[in-house]
Every structure is written in structure tokens, then in C-alpha cells.
XYZ file of C-alpha atoms in Angstrom:
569
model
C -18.105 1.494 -13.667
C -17.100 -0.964 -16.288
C -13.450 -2.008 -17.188
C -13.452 0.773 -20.107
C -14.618 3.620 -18.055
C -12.178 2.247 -15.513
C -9.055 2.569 -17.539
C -10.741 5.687 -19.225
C -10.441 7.105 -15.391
C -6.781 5.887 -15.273
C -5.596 7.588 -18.247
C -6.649 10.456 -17.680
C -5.473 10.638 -13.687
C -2.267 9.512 -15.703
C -2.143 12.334 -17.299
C -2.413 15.140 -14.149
C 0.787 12.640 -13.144
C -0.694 10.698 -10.586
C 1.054 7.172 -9.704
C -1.379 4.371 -10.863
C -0.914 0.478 -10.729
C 1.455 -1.487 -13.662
C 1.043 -2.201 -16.910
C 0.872 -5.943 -16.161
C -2.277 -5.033 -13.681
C -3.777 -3.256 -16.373
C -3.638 -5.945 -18.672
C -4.462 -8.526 -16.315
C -8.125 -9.473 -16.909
C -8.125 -11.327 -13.572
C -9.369 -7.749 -12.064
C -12.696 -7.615 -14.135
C -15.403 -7.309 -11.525
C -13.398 -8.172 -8.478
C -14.503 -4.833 -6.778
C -17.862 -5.002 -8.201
C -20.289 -5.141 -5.468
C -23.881 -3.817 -6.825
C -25.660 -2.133 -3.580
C -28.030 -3.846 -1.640
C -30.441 -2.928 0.793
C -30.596 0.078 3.348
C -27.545 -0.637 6.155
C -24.159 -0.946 5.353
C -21.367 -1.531 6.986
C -17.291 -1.262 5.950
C -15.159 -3.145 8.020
C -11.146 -3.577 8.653
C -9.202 -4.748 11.226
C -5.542 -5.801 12.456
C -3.889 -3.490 9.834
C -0.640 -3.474 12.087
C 0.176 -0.004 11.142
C 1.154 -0.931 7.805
C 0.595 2.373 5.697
C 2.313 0.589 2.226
C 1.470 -1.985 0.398
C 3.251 -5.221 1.538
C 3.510 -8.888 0.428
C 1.540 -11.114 3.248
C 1.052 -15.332 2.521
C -1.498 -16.898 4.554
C -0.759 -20.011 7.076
C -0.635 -23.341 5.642
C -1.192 -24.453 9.145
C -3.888 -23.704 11.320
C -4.715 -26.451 13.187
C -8.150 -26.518 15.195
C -9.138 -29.064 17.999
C -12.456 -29.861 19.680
C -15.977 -28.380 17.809
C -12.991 -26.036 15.709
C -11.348 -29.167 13.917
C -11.963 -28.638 10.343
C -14.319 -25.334 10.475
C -13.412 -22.138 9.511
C -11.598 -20.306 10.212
C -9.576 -23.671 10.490
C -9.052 -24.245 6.950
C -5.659 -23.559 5.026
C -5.180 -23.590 0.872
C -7.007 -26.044 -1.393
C -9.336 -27.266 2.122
C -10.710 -23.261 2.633
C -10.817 -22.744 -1.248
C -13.437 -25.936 -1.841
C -15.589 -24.801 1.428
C -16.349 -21.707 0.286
C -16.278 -22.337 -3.481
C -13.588 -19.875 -4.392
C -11.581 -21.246 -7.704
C -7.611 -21.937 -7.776
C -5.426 -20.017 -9.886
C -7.235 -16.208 -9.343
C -6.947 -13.408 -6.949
C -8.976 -14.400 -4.545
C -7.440 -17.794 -4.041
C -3.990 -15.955 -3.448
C -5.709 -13.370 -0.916
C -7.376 -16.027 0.989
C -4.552 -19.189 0.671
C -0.418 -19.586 0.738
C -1.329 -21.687 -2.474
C 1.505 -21.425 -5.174
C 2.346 -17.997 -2.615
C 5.773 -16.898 -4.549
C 4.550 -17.157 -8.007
C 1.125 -15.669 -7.034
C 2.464 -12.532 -5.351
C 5.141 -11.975 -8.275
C 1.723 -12.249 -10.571
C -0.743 -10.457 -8.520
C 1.522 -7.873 -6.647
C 1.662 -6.634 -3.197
C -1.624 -5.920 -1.008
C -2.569 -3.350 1.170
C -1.529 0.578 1.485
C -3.730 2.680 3.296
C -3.348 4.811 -0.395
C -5.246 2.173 -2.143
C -7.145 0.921 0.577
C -8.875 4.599 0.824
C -9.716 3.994 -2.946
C -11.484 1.177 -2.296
C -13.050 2.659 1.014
C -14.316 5.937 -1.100
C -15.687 3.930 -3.962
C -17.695 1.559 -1.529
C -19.182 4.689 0.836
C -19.705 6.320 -2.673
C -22.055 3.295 -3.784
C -23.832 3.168 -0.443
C -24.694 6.171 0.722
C -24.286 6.457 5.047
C -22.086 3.679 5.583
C -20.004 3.575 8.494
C -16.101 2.138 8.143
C -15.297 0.557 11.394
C -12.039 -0.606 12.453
C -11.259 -4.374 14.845
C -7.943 -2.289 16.436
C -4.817 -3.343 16.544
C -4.197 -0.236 14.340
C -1.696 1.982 15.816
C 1.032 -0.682 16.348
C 3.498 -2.907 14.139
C 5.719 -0.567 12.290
C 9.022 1.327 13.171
C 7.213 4.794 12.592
C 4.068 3.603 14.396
C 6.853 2.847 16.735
C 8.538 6.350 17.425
C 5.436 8.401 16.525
C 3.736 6.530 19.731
C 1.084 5.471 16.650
C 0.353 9.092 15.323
C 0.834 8.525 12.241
C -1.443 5.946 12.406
C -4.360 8.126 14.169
C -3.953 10.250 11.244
C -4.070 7.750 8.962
C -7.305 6.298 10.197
C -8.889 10.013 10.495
C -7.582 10.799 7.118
C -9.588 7.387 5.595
C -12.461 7.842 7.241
C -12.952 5.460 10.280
C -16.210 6.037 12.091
C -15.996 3.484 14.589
C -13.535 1.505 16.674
C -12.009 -0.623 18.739
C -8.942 -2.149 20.529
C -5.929 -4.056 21.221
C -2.351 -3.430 20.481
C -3.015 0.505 21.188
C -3.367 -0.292 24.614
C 0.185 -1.538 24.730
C 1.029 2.265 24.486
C 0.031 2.444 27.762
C -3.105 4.250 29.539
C -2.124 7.712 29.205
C -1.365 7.582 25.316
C -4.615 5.921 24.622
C -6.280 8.503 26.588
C -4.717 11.237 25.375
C -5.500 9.866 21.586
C -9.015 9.166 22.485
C -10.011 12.188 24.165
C -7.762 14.993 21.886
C -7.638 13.294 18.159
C -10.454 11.241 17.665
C -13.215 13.165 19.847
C -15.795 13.945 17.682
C -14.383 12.043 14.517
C -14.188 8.404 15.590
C -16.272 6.638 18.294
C -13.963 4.529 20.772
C -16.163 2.062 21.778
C -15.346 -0.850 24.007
C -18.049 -2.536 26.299
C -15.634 -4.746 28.006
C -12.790 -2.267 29.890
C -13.552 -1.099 33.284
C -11.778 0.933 36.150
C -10.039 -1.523 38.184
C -10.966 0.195 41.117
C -14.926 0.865 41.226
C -15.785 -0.825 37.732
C -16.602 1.794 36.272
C -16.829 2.454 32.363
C -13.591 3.431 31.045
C -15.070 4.165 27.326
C -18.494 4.141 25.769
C -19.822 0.829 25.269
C -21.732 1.217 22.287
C -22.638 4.143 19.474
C -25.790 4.333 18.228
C -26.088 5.867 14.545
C -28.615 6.290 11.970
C -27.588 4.821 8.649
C -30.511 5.666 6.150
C -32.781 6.149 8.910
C -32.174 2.884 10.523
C -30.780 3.341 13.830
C -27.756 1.005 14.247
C -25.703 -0.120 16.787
C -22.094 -0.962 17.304
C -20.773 -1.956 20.483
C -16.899 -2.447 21.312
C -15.209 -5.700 22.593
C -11.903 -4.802 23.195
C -9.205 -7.533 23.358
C -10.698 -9.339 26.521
C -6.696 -10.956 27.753
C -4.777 -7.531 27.089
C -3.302 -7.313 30.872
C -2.475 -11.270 29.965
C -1.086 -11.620 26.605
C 1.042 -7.749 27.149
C 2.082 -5.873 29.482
C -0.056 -5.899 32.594
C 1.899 -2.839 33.769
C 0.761 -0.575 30.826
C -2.715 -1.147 31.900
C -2.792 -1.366 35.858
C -5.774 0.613 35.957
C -7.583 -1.309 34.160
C -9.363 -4.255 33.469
C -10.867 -6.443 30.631
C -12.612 -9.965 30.240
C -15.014 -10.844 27.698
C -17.824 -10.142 29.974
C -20.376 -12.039 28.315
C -23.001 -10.934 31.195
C -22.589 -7.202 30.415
C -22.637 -7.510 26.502
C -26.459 -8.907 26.781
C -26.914 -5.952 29.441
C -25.530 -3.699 26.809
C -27.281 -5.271 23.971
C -30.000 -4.565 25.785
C -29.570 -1.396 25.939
C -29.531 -0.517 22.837
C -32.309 -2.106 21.928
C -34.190 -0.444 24.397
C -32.889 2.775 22.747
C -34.198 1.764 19.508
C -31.473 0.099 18.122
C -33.089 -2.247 14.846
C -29.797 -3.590 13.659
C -26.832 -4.640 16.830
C -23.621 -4.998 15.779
C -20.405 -6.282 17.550
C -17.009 -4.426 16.355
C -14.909 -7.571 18.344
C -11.431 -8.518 19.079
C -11.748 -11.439 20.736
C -10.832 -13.504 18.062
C -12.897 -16.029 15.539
C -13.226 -18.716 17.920
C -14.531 -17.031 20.782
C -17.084 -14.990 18.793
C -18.048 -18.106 17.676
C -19.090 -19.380 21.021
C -20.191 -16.177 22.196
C -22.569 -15.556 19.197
C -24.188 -18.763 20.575
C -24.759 -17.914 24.063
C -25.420 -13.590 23.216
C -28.671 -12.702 21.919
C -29.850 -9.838 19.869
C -26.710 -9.359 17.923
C -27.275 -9.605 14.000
C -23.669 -9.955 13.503
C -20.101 -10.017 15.036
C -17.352 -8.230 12.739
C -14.178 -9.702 14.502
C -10.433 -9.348 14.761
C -7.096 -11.031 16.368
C -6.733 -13.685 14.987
C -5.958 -12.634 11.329
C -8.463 -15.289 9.974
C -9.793 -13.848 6.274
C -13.211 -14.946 6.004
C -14.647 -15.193 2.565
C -18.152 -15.023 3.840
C -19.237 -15.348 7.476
C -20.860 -18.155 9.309
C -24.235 -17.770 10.222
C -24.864 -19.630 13.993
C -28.075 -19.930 15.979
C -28.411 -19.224 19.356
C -31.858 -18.957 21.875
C -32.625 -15.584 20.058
C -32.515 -16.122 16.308
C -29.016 -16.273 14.603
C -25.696 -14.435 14.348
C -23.505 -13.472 11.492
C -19.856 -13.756 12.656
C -16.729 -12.929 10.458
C -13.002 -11.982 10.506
C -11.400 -9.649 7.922
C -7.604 -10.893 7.898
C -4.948 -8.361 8.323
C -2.358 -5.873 7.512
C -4.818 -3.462 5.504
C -5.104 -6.683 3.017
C -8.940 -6.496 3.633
C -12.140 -4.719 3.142
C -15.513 -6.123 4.416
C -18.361 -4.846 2.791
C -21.760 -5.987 5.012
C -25.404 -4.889 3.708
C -28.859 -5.352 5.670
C -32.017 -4.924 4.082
C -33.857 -3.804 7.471
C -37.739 -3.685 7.053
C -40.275 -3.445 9.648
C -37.827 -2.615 12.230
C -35.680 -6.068 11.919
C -32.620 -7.133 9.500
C -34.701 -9.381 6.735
C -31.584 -10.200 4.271
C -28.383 -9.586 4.222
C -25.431 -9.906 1.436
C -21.493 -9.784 2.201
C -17.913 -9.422 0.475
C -14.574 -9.951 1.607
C -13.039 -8.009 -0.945
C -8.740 -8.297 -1.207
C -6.943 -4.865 -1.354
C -4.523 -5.766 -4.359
C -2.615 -2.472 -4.547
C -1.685 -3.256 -8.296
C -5.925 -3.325 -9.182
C -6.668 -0.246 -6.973
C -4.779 3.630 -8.391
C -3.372 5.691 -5.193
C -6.066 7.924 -3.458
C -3.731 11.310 -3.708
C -4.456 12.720 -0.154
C -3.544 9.863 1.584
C -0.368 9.153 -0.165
C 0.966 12.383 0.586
C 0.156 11.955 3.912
C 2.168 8.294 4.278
C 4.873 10.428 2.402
C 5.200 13.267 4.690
C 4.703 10.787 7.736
C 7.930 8.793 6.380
C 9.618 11.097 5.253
C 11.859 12.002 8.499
C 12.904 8.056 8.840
C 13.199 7.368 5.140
C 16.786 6.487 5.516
C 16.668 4.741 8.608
C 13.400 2.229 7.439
C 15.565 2.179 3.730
C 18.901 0.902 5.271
C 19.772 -2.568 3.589
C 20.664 -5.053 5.957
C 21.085 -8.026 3.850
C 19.889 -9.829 1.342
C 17.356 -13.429 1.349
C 17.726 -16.447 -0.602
C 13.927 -17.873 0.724
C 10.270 -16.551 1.233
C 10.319 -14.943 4.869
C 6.992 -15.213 6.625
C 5.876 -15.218 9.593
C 2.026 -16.737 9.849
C 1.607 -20.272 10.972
C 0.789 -22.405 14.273
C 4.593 -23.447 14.915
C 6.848 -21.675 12.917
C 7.348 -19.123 10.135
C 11.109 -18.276 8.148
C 11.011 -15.061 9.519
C 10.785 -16.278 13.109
C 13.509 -19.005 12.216
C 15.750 -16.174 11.328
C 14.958 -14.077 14.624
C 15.653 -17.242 16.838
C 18.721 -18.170 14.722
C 19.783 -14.466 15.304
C 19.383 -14.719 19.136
C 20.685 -18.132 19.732
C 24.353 -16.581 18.139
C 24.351 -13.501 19.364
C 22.936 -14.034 22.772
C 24.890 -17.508 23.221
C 21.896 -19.319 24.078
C 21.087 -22.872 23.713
C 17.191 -22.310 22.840
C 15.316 -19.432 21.932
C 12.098 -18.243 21.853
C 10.315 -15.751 19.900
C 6.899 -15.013 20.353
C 4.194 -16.541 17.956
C 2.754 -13.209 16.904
C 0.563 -13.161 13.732
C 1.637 -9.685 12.391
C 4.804 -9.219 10.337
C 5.666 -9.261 6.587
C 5.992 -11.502 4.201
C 9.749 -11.010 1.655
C 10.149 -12.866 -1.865
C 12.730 -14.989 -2.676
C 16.025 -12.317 -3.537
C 14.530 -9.360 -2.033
C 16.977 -6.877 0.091
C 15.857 -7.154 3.864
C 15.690 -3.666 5.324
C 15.493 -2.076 8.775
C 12.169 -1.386 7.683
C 11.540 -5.260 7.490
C 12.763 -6.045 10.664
C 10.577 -3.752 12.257
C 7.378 -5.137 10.925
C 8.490 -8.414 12.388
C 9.426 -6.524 15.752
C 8.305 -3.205 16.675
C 6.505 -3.387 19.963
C 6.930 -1.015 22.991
C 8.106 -3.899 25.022
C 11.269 -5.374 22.693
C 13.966 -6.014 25.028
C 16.179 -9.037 25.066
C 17.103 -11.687 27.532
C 19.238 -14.466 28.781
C 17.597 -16.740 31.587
C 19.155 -19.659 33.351
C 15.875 -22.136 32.784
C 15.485 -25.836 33.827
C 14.017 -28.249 31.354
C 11.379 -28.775 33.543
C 10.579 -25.247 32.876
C 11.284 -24.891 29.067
C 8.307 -27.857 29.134
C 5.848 -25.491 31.432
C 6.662 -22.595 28.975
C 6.070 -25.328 25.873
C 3.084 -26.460 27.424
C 1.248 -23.107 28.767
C 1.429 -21.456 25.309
C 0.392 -24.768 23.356
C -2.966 -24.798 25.464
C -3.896 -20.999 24.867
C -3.510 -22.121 21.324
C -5.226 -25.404 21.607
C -7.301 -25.242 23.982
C -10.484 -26.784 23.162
C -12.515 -24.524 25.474
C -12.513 -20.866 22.867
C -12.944 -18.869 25.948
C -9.795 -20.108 27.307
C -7.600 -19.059 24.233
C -6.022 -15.795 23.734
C -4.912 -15.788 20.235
C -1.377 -15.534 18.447
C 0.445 -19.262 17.619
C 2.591 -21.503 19.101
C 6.082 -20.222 21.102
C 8.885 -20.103 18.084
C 11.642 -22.229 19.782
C 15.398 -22.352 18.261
C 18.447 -24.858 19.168
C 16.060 -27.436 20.618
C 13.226 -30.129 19.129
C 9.849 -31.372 20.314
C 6.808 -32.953 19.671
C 2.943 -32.327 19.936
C -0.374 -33.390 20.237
C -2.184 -30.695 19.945
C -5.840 -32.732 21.080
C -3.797 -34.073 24.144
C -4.724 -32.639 27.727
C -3.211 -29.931 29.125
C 0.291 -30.895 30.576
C 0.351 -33.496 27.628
C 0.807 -32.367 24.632
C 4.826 -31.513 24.535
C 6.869 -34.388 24.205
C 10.134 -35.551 22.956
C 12.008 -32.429 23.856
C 15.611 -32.357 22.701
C 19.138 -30.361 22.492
C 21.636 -31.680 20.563
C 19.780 -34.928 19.844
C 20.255 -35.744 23.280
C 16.709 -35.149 25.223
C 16.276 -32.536 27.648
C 16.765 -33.106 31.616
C 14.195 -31.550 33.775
C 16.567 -30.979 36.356
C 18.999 -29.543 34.162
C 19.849 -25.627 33.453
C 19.897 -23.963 30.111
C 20.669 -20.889 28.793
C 17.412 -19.679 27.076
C 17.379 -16.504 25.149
C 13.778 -14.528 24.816
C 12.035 -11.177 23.835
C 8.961 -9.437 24.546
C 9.096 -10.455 28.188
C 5.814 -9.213 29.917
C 7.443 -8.796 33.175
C 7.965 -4.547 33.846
C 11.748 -5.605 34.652
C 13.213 -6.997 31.443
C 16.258 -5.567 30.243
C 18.263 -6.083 27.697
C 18.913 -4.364 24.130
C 16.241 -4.106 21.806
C 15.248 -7.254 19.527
C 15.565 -5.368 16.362
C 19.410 -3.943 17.078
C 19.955 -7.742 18.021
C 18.505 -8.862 14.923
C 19.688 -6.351 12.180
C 23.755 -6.809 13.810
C 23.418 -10.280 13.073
C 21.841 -9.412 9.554
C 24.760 -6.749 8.641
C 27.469 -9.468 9.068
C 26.118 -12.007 7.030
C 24.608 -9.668 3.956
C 23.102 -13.249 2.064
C 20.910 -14.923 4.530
C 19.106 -18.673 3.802
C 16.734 -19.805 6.361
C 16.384 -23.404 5.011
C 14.127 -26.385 6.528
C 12.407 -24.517 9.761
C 12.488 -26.227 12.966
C 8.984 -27.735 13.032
C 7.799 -29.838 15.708
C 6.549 -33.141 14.960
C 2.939 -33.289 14.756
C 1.216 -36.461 17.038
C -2.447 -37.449 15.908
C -3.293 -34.514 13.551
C -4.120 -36.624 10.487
C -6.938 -35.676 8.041
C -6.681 -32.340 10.134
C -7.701 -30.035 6.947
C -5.475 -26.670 8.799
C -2.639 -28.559 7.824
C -0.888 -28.768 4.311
């Protein structure tokens, strides 16, 4: 379909009253051929992940720091704005380098619009399967949480969502933190028979026994193909052990070439890994696995422009990430002949909801699935003077404002606020509603707290998260960014051992006593006895009472030996 035709088709769905994208879109000629992707060979694969249960479209800038250490430093997917635009060619100053980089963010997104929407995502999602006949749309996880009605529908809205678009295939993460029984009930009610739950890498705790399929095998133009699932291999870790206690995870390297294997042997000519284990790790895992043609990956949030191709003992491995928050679409075609993948072409292609019209069944599904908390998401809670975000290794304005919010209201000297990677991103003058503050918060865990800590154990707390980031070992990382801290300073090294790399650590200018005591307010606690009121009623109070709200400078720490690092701007 050429641009004509295309706005020929807009007109006239224009005309039966159906919303379409703005007149600036349609005038933009950025959009000319950005969702042209001609067909190409016999296997193809779709391919989202880490949507965060974000059903509209949203605003969402990338890091400008994402430092990597070891084999990582300056690799994808450790690359941030003009460094990741030159390594994989893309040119400044057009849609794709505002999907992939924070580059001029705020004057991008005001140009370019919001991405995402599951409405405009299934456009792109129909228009793709409708160019390549039998392909299968598989989905990384971490679906069914990060929004206040993923929140109180226990993530049915976003189950129907994800039957509604199409998913064949998938995996997971953040559903487990619904706890055992919900993902069961999901799993064996909603999507049996419509979706494959795969996940190779979850076991009984007691006899080790399979707790879902490993793999699906499906024929895709006559080519049998197989996906097997890597669930989130630290789940019990990084959440909630409690929600899980049956269970048990690991990336189970071992048991993936068993499974691999497997398939094969079942006549498998193209083996695919659906993964959550983050880019790193499938890095290192593509090259110690065998027999995989390619790892589609999730976690980490990392939008890949193209994949990178690593050799192991067996032959080599495609491995990718497709970003987050329904911002993505991968688009992966073999060309299988003689029983083995011969060539292979991909796309990351950028859900820009002002290039893509509504798809009219799923929009009145996000509408009737809203519709009971449309006052509640709508209320206004204040108003920002500065971008909000939340993506980066140390700190995001978002995350300045949640620890800002806890250090008054709980009385704290420091705060912390998890580094999660999910959560909006608000322009400059935009109203901040409940709605907001969910997407930044909404997790089945969200409970407050107020802990007499020593310094020497604000430094253990420092130092234990900054080595799951940093460590140079992949297998040894578990994803998300640094601790957000608030009412305190430090400093890094992020290449320093483990034990070593916080320094500097001070209150008040003055620096922290190990033997000391301070009142440190958290959320998110792990442990099954944390109480306390809910981050997001702690968080929208302090909002109401100041209706204008400006972040300012963010409390960075300072950075030791990190230059020529290219994950840092």
C-alpha cells in the first residue's frame, strides 16, 4: 500500500466516524515507508515484549545512560543517543532516531506524538500477519502488570487484551507476581487453547517437575517451528519469593540444550527462544546453547534496531530485544530450505500511534475495560514544570519525585525507590494524574516503610544492587537499574569489585557513619511482612498539596572511571 492508497483508506474509515491519527501525522512525510516491510521468505515471526499493561498510547524517552562493564562496555544494547544511532546507521532528526534514543526527547515527542496503544499496535500486528501469511505473534511477558486497572482487574484486562490481538505464544515475568494461583487459573481457563504458555525454565519445587510446557512446536508454511519459553530465571529473587513458594526458576542452561534437543528430535527445522532473561544474559547464553537460530528477548527494555548475530560451537545465534511499553513490533523472517534457516531479514518497527489509525475492536475493548475507573485514573493531581521519566542506570525525574515524596511524608532521611524500568514518560506542563502515578507504581507488593538502618547497611544495600547491575559476569545480573536513593549522596565505580564500587556516601554534606542509625524510608519490600500504606496514596497526598511540581537537577551519583563509556551522555 502506497502513501495515496493509505490516506485513500483513511478517508474513507473517516467517514464511517472512526478516530484516525492528526492532521500534523498526516502531513508529516517522515511516515513514508516506515511500516513498509516487503515479505521475505517462508517463517515469520511477530514479536513484543514488556508492554507493562499499557493499553494507550503513552510518551516513553529512552535512557541516556546505560552503562556496560566487562565484554558489555560499549556493545549493544549498551549504547545511548548519537553512540546507538552511528552503530546501527539509523539517521538523526527522524522517527526512528526518537523511538530508539532520548535525543532532542521533548521536542521529538511533541513532533512525532505518543507511542504505543494496544489499538494501534493491533493495526500494525494485522497488517504484518496480513503480508505474511502463518505468522505467529509472540509475547517476552511482563504483560499483565504496570497499570492501575491491570492492578485491580488482577491483569484481566490485559489477558483480554492479548487474546483480543492475537498472541500465539508466550512467556513470563511480572504475571507471576500475581501469585501461583492467578497465573494458573489464567493459564489453564483463558488462554487454553488460544495462547501457548511456554516456559522451559519453572519447575515444582518439590519433585522438579514441569510446571508448564517447555516448548510449542507449530507449522508456519509447512516448516515446523519451535518456540521454547525462558521465563524470568531470578523471579523468587528480584519479587516476592512468597508469591511463588512452589516454585522454582534459574536459567537452566543444561535443560534448554536438553529441550532444544528435543525439539529437534521432533522435527523442529527452525528453534526459537521467546526469553526473559534479559539482553546480556542471552548474549552469553546464545554462546554456550546450541541449535537455537535466534533468541527474541525481554527485561531489560533494550530496543534493538537489528539483532546481533554471535557464534557459538554449533553455528550462530540471532539475539534481540524489542524495548517496551507496546512501543515495539519485531518483525523476524527465515527463508528455511532444505530443512535449515538459509537467510534471514529483520525490523524493529516503532508503534507511533499518530502513523498507525485505531483497530476498532480493540479500542472498544480498552474503552469498556476503563470505563468503570475512568474517574479514578482521570483525577488531576498536579501539574509538572519538567519531563518526568523514569529509564536510566541511577536516576530518572519521576523517581526523584517518588523519593522526594517519601522523604517528606515519611520523615525519612534517605529514601529508596526501586530502579524499575517500566513507568511513563510526562512533557513539560502536562497535568499528572492518578493514572500517572500508577504507571510509575502499580505492583501487588506497594507498601511503604520506615526502617531504623546503619550506614554500614545503607552501603550493603548501595553495594548489592550496584553489582546485579554491574556485574561483569551476565549470569549474575538480574535486570532493572541502580537503587533510586533521596536525602543522601554517593559515588561509583561501576568496573570496581564487588564491595567497591560505593563511595563517598553523604547526608547533609557531612559523610555517613557506619555505626550510625538512620531513618530510611522504602517501597516494594520483598519481605511477606511489610506494612505500611500503599506507595501511590503516599505519593499522590504529597502531589495534591503542592498542585505545580518541579523536579529540578536529580540526585545523580558521581560517576568514578566511566570515561569514553559510550552508555553515557
Amino acid at each position: 500500500m502506497n502513501r495515496r492508497e493509505f490516506l485513500q483508506v483513511l478517508a474513507a474509515a473517516a467517514g464511517a466516524g472512526l478516530p484516525l491519527m492528526s492532521r500534523q501525522a498526516l502531513a508529516d512525510q517522515s511516515w513514508d515507508g516506515l511500516y513498509d516491510v516487503p515479505r521475505f521468505g517462508n517463517v515469520h515471526l511477530l514479536h513484543m515484549t514488556d508492554s507493562h499493561a499499557q493499553l494507550m498510547p503513552i510518551y516513553f524517552r529512552e535512557p541516556s545512560v546505560n552503562i556496560g562493564v566487562g565484554e558489555a562496555l560499549n556493545r549493544p544494547p549498551h549504547l545511548v543517543g548519537p553512540h546507538l544511532l552511528k552503530h546501527f546507521g539509523l539517521k538523526p532528526g527522524t522517527p526512528e532516531a526518537h523511538a530508539f534514543s532520548c535525543i532532542d526527547f521533548e521536542s521529538a515527542a511533541r513532533r512525532y506524538g505518543k507511542v504505543g496503544g494496544f489499538a494501534h499496535l493491533a493495526t500494525l500486528v494485522k497488517r504484518m500477519k496480513a503480508s505474511r501469511p502463518g505468522a505467529l505473534l509472540l509475547d517476552g511477558g511482563d504483560t499483565w502488570q504496570g497499570s492501575g486497572t491491570a492492578l485491580w482487574t488482577k491483569g484481566q484486562d490485559m489477558v483480554d487484551a492479548i487474546l483480543q490481538l492475537g498472541v500465539d505464544v508466550m512467556t513470563a515475568h511480572w504475571e507471576f507476581t500475581l501469585g501461583e494461583a492467578r497465573v494458573e487459573e489464567i493459564v489453564n481457563n483463558d488462554l487454553k487453547g488460544k495462547i501457548d504458555f511456554v516456559a522451559q525454565n519453572v519447575a515444582t519445587a518439590d519433585f522438579g517437575d514441569p510446571v508448564f510446557e517447555p516448548f510449542t512446536l507449530r507449522q508456519i508454511n509447512g516448516v515446523p517451528v519451535a518456540i521454547i519459553g525462558q521465563a524470568f530465571p531470578y523471579t523468587p529473587i528480584a519479587n516476592p519469593g512468597y508469591m511463588v513458594p512452589n516454585w522454582t526458576f534459574g536459567i537452566q542452561e543444561d535443560q534448554l540444550q536438553d529441550v532444544i534437543g528435543q525439539a529437534r528430535s521432533k522435527g523442529a527445522q527452525v528453534v526459537v527462544l521467546l526469553s526473559h532473561n534479559g539482553m546480556d544474559v542471552d548474549l552469553k547464553l546464545a554462546s554456550r546453547v546450541t541449535g537455537l537460530d535466534a533468541i527474541l528477548g525481554g527485561h531489560t527494555h533494550d530496543g534493538m534496531p537489528q539483532p546481533m548475530l554471535v557464534e557459538n560451537p554449533g553455528g550462530k545465534t540471532l539475539v534481540t530485544n524489542a524495548g517496551s511499553n507496546g512501543k515495539f513490533l519485531g518483525v523476524l523472517d527465515f527463508d528455511v530450505k532444505n530443512g535449515r534457516v538459509a537467510e534471514w531479514r529483520y525490523r524493529l518497527l516503532p508503534v507511533f500511534a499518530d502513523a498507525l489509525p485505531v483497530d476498532p475492536e480493540m479500542q472498544a475493548l480498552i474503552d469498556r475495560v476503563r470505563k468503570p475507573y475512568a474517574d479514578k485514573l482521570g483525577e488531576v493531581l498536579a501539574t509538572t514544570e519538567d519531563l518526568l521519566y523514569r529509564r536510566g542506570n541511577f536516576n530518572g525525574s519521576f523517581d526523584q519525585l517518588i523519593v522526594d515524596a517519601m522523604l517528606e511524608v515519611k520523615q525519612a532521611q534517605v529514601a529508596f525507590s526501586p530502579g524499575f524500568r517500566w513507568g511513563t514518560t510526562l512533557l513539560p506542563g502536562s497535568p499528572i494524574t492518578m493514572e500517572h502515578v500508577l504507571d510509575q507504581t502499580a505492583i501487588t507488593y506497594p507498601a511503604t516503610t520506615l526502617t531504623d538502618m546503619p550506614g554500614s547497611m545503607i552501603k550493603a544495600v548501595l553495594e548489592d544492587v550496584a553489582d546485579n547491575l554491574f556485574n561483569p559476569d551476565p549470569y549474575y545480573q538480574q535486570g532493572g537499574d541502580m537503587v533510586r536513593v533521596g536525602g543522601m549522596t554517593y559515588a561509583i565505580d561501576p568496573s570496581a569489585e564487588m564491595g567497591k564500587r560505593i563511595q563517598d556516601m553523604r547526608i547533609g554534606g557531612k559523610p555517613i557513619d557506619a555505626d550510625k542509625t538512620y531513618k530510611v524510608a522504602g517501597w516494594a519490600s520483598v519481605q511477606a511482612n511489610a506494612e505500611g500504606e500503599p506507595i501511590w496514596d503516599v505519593v499522590s497526598a504529597w502531589l495534591r498539596d503542592r498542585k505545580t511540581v518541579s523536579v529540578g537537577a536529580l540526585n545523580q551519583p558521581r560517576l568514578i572511571g566511566v570515561s569514553g563509556n559510550r552508555g553515557l551522555l
